[in-house]
Each structure stands twice: as C-alpha cells, then as structure tokens.
mmCIF file of C-alpha atoms in Angstrom:
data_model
loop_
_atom_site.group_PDB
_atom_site.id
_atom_site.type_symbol
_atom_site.label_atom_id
_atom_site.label_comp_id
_atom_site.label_asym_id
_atom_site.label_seq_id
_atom_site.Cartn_x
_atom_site.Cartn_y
_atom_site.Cartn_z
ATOM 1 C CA UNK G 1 1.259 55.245 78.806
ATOM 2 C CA UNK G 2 0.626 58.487 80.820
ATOM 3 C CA UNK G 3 -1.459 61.446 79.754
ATOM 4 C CA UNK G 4 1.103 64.334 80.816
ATOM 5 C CA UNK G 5 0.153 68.170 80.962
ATOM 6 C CA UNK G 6 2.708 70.627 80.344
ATOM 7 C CA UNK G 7 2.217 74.357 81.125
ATOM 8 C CA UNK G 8 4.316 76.611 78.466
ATOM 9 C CA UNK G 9 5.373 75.487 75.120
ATOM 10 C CA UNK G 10 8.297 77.032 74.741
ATOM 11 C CA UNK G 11 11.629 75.647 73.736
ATOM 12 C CA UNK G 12 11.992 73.308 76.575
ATOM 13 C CA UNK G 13 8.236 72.552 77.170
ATOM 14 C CA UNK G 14 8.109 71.470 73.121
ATOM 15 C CA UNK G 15 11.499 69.254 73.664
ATOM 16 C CA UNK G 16 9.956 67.753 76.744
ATOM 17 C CA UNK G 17 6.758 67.076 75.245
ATOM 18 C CA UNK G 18 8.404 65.809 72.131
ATOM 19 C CA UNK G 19 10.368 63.415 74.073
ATOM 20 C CA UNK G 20 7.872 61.991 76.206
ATOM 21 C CA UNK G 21 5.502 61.325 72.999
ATOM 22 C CA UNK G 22 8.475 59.364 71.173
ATOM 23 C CA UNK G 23 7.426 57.249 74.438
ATOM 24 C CA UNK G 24 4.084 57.170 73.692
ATOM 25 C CA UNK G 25 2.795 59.502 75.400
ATOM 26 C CA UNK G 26 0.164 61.951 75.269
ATOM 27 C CA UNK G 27 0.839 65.390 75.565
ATOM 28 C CA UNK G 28 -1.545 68.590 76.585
ATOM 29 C CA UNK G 29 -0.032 71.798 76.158
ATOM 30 C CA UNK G 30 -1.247 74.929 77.757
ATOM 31 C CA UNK G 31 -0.574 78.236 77.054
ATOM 32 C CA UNK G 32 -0.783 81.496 78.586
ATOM 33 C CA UNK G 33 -4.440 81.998 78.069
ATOM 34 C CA UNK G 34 -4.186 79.107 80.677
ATOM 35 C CA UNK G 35 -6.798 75.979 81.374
ATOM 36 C CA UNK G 36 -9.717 77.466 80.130
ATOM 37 C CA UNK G 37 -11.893 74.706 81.345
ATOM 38 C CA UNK G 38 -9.203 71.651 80.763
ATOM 39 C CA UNK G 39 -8.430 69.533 82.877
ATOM 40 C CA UNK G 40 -5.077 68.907 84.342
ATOM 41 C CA UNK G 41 -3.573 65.134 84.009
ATOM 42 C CA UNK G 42 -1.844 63.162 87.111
ATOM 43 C CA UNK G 43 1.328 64.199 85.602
ATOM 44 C CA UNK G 44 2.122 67.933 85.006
ATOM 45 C CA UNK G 45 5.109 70.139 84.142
ATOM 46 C CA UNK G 46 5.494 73.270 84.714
ATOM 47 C CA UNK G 47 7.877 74.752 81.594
ATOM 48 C CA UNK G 48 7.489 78.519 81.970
ATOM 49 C CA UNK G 49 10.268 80.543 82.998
ATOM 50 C CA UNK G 50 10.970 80.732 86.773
ATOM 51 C CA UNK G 51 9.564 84.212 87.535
ATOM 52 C CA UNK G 52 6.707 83.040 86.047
ATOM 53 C CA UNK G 53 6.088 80.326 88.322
ATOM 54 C CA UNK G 54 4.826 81.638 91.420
ATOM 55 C CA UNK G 55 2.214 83.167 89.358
ATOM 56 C CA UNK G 56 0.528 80.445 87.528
ATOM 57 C CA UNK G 57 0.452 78.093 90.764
ATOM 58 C CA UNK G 58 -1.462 81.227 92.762
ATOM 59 C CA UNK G 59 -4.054 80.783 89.695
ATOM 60 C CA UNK G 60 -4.244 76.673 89.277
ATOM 61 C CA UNK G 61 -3.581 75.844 92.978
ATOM 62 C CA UNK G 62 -6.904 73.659 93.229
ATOM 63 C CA UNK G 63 -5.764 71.768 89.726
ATOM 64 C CA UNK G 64 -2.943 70.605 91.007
ATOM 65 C CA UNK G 65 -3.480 68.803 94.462
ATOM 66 C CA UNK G 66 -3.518 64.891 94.293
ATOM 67 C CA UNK G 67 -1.000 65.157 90.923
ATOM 68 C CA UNK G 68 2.709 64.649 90.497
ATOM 69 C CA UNK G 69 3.739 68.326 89.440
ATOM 70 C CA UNK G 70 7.784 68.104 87.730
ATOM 71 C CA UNK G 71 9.512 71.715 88.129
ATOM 72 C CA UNK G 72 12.387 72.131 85.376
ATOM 73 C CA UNK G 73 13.131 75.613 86.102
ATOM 74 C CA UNK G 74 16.667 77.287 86.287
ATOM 75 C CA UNK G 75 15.920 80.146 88.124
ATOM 76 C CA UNK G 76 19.247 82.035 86.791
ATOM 77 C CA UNK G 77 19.729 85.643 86.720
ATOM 78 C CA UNK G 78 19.833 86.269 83.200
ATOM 79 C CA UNK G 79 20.735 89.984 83.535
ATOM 80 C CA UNK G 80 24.351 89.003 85.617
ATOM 81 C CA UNK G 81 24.556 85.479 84.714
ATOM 82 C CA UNK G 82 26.417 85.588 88.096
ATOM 83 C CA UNK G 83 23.985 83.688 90.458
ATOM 84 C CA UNK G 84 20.547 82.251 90.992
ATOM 85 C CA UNK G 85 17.542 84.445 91.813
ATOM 86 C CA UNK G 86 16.496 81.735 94.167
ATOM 87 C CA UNK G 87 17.666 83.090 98.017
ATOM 88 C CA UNK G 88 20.645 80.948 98.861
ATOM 89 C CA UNK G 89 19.564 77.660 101.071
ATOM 90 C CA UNK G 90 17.050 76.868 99.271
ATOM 91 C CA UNK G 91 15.291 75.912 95.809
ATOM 92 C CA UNK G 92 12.569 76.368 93.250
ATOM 93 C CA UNK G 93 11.474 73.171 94.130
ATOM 94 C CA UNK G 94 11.621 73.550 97.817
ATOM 95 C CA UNK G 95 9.583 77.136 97.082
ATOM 96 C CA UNK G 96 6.866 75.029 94.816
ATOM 97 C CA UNK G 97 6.417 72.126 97.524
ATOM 98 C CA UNK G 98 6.263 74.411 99.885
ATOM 99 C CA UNK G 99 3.075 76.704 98.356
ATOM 100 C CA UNK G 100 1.707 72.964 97.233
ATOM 101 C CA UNK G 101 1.660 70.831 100.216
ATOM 102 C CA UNK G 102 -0.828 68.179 98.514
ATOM 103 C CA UNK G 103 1.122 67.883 94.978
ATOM 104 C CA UNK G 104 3.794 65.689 95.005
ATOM 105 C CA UNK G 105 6.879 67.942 93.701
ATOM 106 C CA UNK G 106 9.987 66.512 91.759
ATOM 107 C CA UNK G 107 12.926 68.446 90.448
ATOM 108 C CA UNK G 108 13.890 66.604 87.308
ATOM 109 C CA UNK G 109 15.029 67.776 83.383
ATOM 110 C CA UNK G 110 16.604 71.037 84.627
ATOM 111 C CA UNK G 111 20.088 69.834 84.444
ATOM 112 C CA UNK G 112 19.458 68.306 80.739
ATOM 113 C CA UNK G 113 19.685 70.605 78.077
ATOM 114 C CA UNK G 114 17.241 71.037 75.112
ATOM 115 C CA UNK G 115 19.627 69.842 72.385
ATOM 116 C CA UNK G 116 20.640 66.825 75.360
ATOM 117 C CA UNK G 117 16.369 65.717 75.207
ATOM 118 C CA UNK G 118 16.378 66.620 71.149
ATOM 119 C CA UNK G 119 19.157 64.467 70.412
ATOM 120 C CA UNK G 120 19.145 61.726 72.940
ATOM 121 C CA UNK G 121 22.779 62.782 73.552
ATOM 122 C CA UNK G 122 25.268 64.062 75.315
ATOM 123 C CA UNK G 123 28.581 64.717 72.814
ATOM 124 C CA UNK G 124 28.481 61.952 70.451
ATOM 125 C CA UNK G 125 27.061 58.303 72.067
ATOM 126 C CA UNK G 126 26.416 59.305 75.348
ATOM 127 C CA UNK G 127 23.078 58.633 76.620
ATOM 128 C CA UNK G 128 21.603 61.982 78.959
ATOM 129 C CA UNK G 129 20.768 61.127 82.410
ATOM 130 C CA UNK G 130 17.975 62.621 83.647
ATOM 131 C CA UNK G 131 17.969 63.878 87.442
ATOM 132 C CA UNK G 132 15.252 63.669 89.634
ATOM 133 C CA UNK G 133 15.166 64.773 93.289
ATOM 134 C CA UNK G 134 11.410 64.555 95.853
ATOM 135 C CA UNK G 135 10.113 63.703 98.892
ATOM 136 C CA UNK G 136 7.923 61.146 97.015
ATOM 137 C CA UNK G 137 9.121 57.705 95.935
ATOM 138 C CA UNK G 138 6.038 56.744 94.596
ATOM 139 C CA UNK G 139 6.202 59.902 91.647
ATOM 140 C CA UNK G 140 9.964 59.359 91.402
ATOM 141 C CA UNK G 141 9.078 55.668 90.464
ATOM 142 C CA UNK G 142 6.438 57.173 88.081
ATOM 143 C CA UNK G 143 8.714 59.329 86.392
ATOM 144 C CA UNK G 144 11.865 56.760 86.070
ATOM 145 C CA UNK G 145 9.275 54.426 83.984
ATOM 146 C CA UNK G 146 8.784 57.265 81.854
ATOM 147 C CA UNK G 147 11.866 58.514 81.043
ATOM 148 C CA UNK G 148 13.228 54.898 80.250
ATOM 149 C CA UNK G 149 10.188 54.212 77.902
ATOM 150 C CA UNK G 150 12.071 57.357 76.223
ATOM 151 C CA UNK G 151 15.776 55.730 75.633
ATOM 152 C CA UNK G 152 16.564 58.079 78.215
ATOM 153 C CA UNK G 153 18.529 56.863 81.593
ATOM 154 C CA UNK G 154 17.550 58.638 84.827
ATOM 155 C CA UNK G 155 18.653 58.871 88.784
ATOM 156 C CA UNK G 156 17.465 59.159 91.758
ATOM 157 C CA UNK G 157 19.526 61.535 93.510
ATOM 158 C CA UNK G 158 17.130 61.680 96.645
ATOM 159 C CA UNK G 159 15.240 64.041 98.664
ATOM 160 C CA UNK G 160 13.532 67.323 97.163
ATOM 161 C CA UNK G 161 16.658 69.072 99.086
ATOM 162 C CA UNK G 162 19.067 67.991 96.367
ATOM 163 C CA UNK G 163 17.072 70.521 94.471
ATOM 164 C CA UNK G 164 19.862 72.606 95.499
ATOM 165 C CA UNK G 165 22.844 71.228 93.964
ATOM 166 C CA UNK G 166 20.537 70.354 90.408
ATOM 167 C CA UNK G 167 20.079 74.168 90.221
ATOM 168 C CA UNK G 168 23.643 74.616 90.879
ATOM 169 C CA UNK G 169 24.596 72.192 88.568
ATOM 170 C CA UNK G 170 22.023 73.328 85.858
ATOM 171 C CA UNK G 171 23.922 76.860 86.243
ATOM 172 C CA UNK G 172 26.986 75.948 85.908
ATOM 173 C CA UNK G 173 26.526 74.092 82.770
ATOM 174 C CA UNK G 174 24.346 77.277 81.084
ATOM 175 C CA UNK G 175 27.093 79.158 82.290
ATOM 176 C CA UNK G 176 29.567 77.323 80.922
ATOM 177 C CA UNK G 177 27.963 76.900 77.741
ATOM 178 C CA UNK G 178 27.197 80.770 77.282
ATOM 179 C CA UNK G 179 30.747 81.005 78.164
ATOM 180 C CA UNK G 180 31.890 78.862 75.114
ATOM 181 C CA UNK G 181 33.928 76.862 77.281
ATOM 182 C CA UNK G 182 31.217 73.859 76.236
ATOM 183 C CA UNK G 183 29.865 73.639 72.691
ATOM 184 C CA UNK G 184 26.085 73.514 72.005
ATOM 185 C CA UNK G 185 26.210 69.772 71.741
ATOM 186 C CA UNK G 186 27.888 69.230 75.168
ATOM 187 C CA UNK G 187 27.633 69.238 79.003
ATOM 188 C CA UNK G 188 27.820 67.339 82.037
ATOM 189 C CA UNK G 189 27.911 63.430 81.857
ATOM 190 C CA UNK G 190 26.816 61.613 84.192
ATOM 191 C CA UNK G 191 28.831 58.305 84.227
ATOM 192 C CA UNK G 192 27.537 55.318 86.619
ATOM 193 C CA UNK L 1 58.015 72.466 86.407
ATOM 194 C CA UNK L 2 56.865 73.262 89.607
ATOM 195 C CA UNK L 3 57.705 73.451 93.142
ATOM 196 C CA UNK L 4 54.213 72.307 95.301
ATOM 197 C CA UNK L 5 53.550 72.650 98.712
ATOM 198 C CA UNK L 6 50.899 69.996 99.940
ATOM 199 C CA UNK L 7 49.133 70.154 103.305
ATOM 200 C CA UNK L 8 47.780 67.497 104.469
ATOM 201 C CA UNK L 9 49.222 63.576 103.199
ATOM 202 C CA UNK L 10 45.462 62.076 103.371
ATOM 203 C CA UNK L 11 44.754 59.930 100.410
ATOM 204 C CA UNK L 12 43.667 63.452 98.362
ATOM 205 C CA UNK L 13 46.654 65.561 99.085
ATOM 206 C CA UNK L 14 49.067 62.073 98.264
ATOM 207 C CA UNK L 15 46.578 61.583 95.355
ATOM 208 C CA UNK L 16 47.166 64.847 93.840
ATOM 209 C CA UNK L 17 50.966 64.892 95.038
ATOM 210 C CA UNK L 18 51.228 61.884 92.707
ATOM 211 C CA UNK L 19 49.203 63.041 89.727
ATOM 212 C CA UNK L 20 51.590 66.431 89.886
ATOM 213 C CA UNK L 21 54.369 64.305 90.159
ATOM 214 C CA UNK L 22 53.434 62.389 87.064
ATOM 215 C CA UNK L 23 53.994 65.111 85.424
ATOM 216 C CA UNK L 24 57.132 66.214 86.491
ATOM 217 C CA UNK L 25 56.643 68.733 89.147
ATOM 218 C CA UNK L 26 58.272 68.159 92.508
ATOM 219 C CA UNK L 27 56.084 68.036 95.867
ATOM 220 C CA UNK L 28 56.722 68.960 99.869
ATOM 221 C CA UNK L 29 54.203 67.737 101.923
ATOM 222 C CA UNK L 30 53.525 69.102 105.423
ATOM 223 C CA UNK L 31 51.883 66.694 107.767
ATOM 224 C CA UNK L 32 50.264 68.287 110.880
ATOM 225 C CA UNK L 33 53.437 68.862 112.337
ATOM 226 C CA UNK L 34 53.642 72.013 110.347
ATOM 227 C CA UNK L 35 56.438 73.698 108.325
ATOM 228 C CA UNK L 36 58.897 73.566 111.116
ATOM 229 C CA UNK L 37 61.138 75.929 109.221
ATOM 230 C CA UNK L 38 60.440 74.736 105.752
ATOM 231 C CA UNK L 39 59.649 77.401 103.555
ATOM 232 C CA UNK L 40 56.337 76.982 101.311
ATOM 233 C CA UNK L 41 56.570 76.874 97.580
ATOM 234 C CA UNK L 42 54.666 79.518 95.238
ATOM 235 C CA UNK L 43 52.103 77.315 94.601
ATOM 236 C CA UNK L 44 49.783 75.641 97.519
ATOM 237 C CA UNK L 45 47.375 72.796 97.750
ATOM 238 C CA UNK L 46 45.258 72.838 101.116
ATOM 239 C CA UNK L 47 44.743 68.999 101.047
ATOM 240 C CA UNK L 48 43.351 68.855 104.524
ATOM 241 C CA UNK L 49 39.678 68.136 105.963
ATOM 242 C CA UNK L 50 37.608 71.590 105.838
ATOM 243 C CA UNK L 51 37.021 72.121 109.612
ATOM 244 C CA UNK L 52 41.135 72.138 109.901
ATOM 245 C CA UNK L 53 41.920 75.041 107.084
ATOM 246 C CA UNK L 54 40.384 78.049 109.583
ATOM 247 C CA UNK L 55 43.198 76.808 111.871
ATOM 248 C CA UNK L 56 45.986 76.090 109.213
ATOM 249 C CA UNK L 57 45.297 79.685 107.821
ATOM 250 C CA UNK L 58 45.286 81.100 111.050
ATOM 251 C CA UNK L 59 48.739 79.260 112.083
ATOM 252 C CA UNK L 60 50.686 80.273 108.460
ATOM 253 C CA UNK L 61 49.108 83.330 106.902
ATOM 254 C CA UNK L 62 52.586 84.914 106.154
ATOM 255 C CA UNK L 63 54.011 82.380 104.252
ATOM 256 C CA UNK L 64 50.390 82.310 102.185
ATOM 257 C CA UNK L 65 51.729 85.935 100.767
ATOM 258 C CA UNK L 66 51.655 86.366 97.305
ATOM 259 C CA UNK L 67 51.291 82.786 96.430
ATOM 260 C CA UNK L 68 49.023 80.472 94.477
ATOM 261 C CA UNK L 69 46.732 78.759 96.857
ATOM 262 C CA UNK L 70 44.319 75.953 95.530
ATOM 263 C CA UNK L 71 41.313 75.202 98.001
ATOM 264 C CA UNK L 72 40.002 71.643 96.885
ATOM 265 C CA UNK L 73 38.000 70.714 100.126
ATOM 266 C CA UNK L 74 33.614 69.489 99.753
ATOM 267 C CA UNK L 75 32.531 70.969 102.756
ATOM 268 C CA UNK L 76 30.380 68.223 103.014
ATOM 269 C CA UNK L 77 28.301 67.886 106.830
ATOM 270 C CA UNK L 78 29.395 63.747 106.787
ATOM 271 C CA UNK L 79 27.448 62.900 109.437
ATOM 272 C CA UNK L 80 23.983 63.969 107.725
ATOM 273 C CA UNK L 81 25.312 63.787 104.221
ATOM 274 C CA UNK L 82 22.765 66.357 103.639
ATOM 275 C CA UNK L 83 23.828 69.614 103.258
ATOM 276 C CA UNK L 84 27.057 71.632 102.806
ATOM 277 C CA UNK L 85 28.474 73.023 106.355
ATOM 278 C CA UNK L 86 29.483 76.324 104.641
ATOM 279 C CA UNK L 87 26.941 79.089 105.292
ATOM 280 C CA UNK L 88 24.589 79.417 102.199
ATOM 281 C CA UNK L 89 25.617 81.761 100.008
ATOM 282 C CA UNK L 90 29.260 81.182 99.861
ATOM 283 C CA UNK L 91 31.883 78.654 99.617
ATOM 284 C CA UNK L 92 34.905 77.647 101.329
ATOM 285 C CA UNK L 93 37.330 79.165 99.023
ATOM 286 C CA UNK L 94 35.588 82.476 99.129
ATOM 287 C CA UNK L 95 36.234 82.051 102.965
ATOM 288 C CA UNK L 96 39.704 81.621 102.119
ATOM 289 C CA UNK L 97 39.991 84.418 100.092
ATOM 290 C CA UNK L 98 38.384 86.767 102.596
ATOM 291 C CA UNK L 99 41.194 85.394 105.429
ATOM 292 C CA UNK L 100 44.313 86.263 102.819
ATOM 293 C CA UNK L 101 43.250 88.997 100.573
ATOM 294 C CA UNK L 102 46.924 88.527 98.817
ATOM 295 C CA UNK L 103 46.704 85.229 98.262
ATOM 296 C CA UNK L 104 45.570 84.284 94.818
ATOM 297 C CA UNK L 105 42.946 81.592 95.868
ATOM 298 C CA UNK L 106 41.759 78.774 93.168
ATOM 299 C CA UNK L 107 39.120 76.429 94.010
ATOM 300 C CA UNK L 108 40.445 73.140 91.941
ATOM 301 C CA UNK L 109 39.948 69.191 92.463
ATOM 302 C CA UNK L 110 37.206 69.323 94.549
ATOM 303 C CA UNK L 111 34.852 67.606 91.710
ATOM 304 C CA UNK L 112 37.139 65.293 90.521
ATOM 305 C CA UNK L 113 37.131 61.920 93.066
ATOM 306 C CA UNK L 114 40.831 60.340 94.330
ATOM 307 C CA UNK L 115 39.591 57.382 91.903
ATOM 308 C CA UNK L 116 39.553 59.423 88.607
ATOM 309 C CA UNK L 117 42.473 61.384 89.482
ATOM 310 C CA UNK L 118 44.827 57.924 89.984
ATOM 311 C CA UNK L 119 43.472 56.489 87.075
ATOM 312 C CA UNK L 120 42.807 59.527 84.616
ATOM 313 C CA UNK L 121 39.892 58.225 83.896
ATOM 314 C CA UNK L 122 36.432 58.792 83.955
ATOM 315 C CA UNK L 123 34.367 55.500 83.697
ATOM 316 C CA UNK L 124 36.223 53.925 81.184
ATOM 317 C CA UNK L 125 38.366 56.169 78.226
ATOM 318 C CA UNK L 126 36.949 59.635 79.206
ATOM 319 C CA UNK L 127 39.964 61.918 80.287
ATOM 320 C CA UNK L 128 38.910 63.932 83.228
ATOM 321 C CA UNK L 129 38.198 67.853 83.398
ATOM 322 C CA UNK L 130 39.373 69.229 86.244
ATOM 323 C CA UNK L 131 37.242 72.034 86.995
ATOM 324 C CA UNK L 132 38.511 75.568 88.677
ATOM 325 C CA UNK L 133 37.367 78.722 89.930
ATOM 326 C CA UNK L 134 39.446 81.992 90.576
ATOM 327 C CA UNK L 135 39.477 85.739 90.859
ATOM 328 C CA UNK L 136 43.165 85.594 89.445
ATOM 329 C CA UNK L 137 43.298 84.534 85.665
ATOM 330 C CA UNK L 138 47.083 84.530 85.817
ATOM 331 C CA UNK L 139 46.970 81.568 88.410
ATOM 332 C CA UNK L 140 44.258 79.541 86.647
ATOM 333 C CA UNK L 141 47.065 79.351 83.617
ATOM 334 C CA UNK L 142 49.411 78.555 86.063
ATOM 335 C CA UNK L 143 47.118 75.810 87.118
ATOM 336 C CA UNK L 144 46.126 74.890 83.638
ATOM 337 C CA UNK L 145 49.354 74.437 82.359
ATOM 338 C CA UNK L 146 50.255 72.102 85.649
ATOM 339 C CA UNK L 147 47.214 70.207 85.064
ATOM 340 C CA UNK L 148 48.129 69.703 80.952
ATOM 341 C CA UNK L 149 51.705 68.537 81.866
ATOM 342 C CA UNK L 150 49.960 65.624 84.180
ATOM 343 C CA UNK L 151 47.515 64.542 80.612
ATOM 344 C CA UNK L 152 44.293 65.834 82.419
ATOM 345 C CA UNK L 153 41.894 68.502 81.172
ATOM 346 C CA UNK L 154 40.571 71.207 82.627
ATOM 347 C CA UNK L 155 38.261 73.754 82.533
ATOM 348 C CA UNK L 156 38.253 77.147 83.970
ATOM 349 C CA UNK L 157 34.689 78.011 85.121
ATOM 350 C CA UNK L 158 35.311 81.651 85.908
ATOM 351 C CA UNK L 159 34.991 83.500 89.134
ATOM 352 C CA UNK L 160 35.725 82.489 92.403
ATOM 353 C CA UNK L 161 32.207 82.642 93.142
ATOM 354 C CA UNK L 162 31.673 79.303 91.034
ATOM 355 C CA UNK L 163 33.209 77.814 93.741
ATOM 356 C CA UNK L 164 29.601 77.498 95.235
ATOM 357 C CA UNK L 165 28.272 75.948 92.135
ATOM 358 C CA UNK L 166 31.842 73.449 92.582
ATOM 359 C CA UNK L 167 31.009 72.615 95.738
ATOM 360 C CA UNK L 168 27.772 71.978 95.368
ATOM 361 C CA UNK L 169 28.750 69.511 92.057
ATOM 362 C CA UNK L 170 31.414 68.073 94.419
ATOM 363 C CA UNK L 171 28.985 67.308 96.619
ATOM 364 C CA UNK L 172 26.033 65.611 94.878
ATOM 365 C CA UNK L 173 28.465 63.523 93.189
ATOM 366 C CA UNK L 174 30.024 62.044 96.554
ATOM 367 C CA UNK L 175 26.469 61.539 97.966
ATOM 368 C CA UNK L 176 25.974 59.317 94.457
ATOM 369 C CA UNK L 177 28.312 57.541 94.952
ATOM 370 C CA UNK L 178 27.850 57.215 98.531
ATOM 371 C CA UNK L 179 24.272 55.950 97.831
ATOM 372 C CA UNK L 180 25.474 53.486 95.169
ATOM 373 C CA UNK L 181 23.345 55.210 92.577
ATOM 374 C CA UNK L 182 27.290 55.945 91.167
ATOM 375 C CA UNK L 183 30.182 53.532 90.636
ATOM 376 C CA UNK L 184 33.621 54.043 92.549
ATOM 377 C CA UNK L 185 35.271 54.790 89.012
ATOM 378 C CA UNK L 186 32.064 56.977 87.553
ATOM 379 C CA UNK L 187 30.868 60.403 88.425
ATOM 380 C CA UNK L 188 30.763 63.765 86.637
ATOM 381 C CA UNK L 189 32.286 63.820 83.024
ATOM 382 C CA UNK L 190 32.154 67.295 81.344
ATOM 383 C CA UNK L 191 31.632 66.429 77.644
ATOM 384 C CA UNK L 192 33.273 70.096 75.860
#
C-alpha cells in the first residue's frame, strides 16, 4: 500500500484521493497554505488547476526530485472552450518533465472524469480505463498496481509524448459533455 | 438516398462504400485514374492516404464546388508512429478547407477503425459513434442522416477545428492497437 500526496483538494483531487483509499491507501492532502513542513510521499499528484501549476512546482521543486509526480491537468481554455492553453506541439506533461528533470512525470486520470473515478463507471457496467503516458516504466508499473488494487483497469499508452493526444482527448470529452451531446454519467470507453 | 463519390478503393474508402451501401445509398468510386469525365456526386469521401489529397485537390478543385466533402484521413507519420505529420496546431481537414473555401468540409470516420465500421460493432454489442467535425451544420445533418440510414450513431462534435482533437483520438487509438495494448475489434466507444 502506497502513501500518496496530493496537492489541491478540490473536486478531482477528493475523487482521486477517495479512490485510491478504497485501495487502501493513504492519502495526504495539501492545500494552498502549501507543505508547511510535511513531507512529500514517493507518489504525488498534482490536482490544482493548470495555471496553477507552474507556480506550485517553482515553490516545491526540491520536494519533488527522486518521486513519481502524476499530472491530471486539462489545461482547457475555459473562457472559449475552443482550444487548449497549452502551445500546440506540446503538453502539460511535457512542460512539467521538462522544469523537473529528476521527478519521474506521468500523465494519467485526465481523460477520466470525476463521476467516471466516483462511480467506478463509465454508462452503466463499464469499467473506466485509466490512461497513463511517461518516459518511466518503472512509475508506470507503480501506478498500474495501484489503480487495479482500485477495481479500476488502466493502459499504457507509452511515452510522456502521448500526453498530447490524452489532453486532446480529455477536451474533447469536457467539450462534449458541456455541450450536452454526452450526459453527466458518460464518455469515452475504452474497449480492449 | 444518396449519390457518393469515393476516392480512393483502399480497404477504408471500399469499407465505407459498403457501410453507405448498406444503407441504401449508391457509390462511384474513382481509383487513381481520376474522373475521366465522370462527374462527382454532391457528397464526397476523400478515402485516399493523406500525403495524396494536396495533389487530388489540386487536380479536381472545380468539381469540389459547392459540395459536401468528408476528410476521414489520421495523418499519422507511419514510419515513427509518433506524431501526427500535420503541422501543430491544425488538422488536415482545416487544410482542406483553406484549399476550397466553397466546399463544405466534414472531418468524419477518421476515429472509427475499418473493423468497427464492417461489423457495427464496437467490442462486442456497442453500436459505434461516428464522430464529425464541420463549419457547415447543414452538411453534418446531411451526414447524420446518411450515417442513421446505415444503423450507426453519430455524434457531431462541433467545429471544424475539433478535427485536431479527431485526429489526435484517431491517432492514439491506431497506435493501441498497433502496440497490442487494443484488440483488432476494440477501440474508442463513446458511451452518450
């Protein structure tokens, strides 16, 4: 069982860390008043909203070399709803790895919704897949364990690169489901 | 029912040509000896490899002229498999639509597989949603309509520009399945 800490608690930070407890897990949120003197676990997520991000790594850069550090963002413009803030050709995660050479960056959760991780669902019966993309088979191996002591399925879809079409695909099912075109309880499937 | 014009009889355009037939509409392919005199019908499919629409575009722009014309290419680099040979930042059918500014360009297909369009199914009893993308809401009905009559789905995903977000879906799903993570029949099922 993993001691995991997750920075924001939030609506997605609380449905991550409530999922990853009905594993067994153990859970350390922290807030914006930050670390105070905590220490960070192996295993941290960063749940604060994308602009945020840049931010709180500039103040905890020393916490987090040596650790496996899971970005979940969807950096979407909120204001247009039209595109992601991220320039085009690359990713939050390629941005994070990139200002944290010695942390071992995954992409993961951002293309599962909250009520997908509340429910354990996708429609009715379908069991969420989570996504994962790094340059680091060792945290992606981590991470699978984790997710599967959850009920949860996962995948592997490769390097940190595939960052890229996560975002893309986390987008386009926000959009879709601001849109109406996807009820609350729905979203993208992935069928092996 | 509707007259199609297909170009390109690879396994996608006759894939499509035989899901459109299924439901009643009538198809004309053009191989790559061109129309030779034929005369194109008012709706389109470009079923031909990416790096061979600049070309087909170039060769019949008039007869593109006030017709429905559905892009469903992944611009996919398939000798690295990693990364998207369109310039970041766009996507082949906004290319498209900047070459024939009165055509009325869909993006369509490109995210569901030959596999799930023969068999109409996703994985096993899941209908598939064919996804598309277009400036022009009159040809998305057309579209939508042509894709009821065959027993598919669909779902219109807005703007033209979510043809990067398509593409990018289209993508990660072939590299899946390309890497074995995905089964020949699975992929992508979007659960309204």
């Amino acid at each position: 069982m993993a001691n995991i800490t997750i920075f924001g608690k939030g609506k997605m930070g609380q449905t991550i860390g409530g999922l990853l407890e009905s594993g067994g897990h153990t859970i350390d949120y922290i807030d914006l008043e930050g670390l105070q003197g905590r220490k960070v676990a192996d295993i941290v997520i960063l749940a604060v909203r994308y602009d945020a991000i840049a931010g709180l790594i500039e103040e905890n850069k020393e916490h987090f070399v040596g650790k496996i550090l899971i970005d979940i963002s969807n950096p979407v413009n909120f204001e247009t709803w039209d595109e992601l803030v991220v320039p085009a050709g690359t990713s939050s995660a390629e941005q994070i790895a990139e200002e944290l050479p010695d942390t071992k960056v995954i992409k993961a959760f951002n293309t599962s919704s909250a009520m997908m991780l509340q429910t354990k669902n996708v429609g009715e019966g379908h069991i969420p897949v989570v996504h994962m993309a790094s340059d680091h088979d060792d945290a992606k191996k981590v991470l699978t364990d984790i997710i599967a002591s959850t009920g949860l399925d996962s995948v592997d879809v490769g390097d940190l690169k595939r960052a890229r079409e996560m975002e893309a695909l986390g987008f386009l099912q926000m959009r879709l489901t601001k849109d109406q075109k996807v009820s609350p309880t729905g979203g993208y499937l992935l069928i092996k």
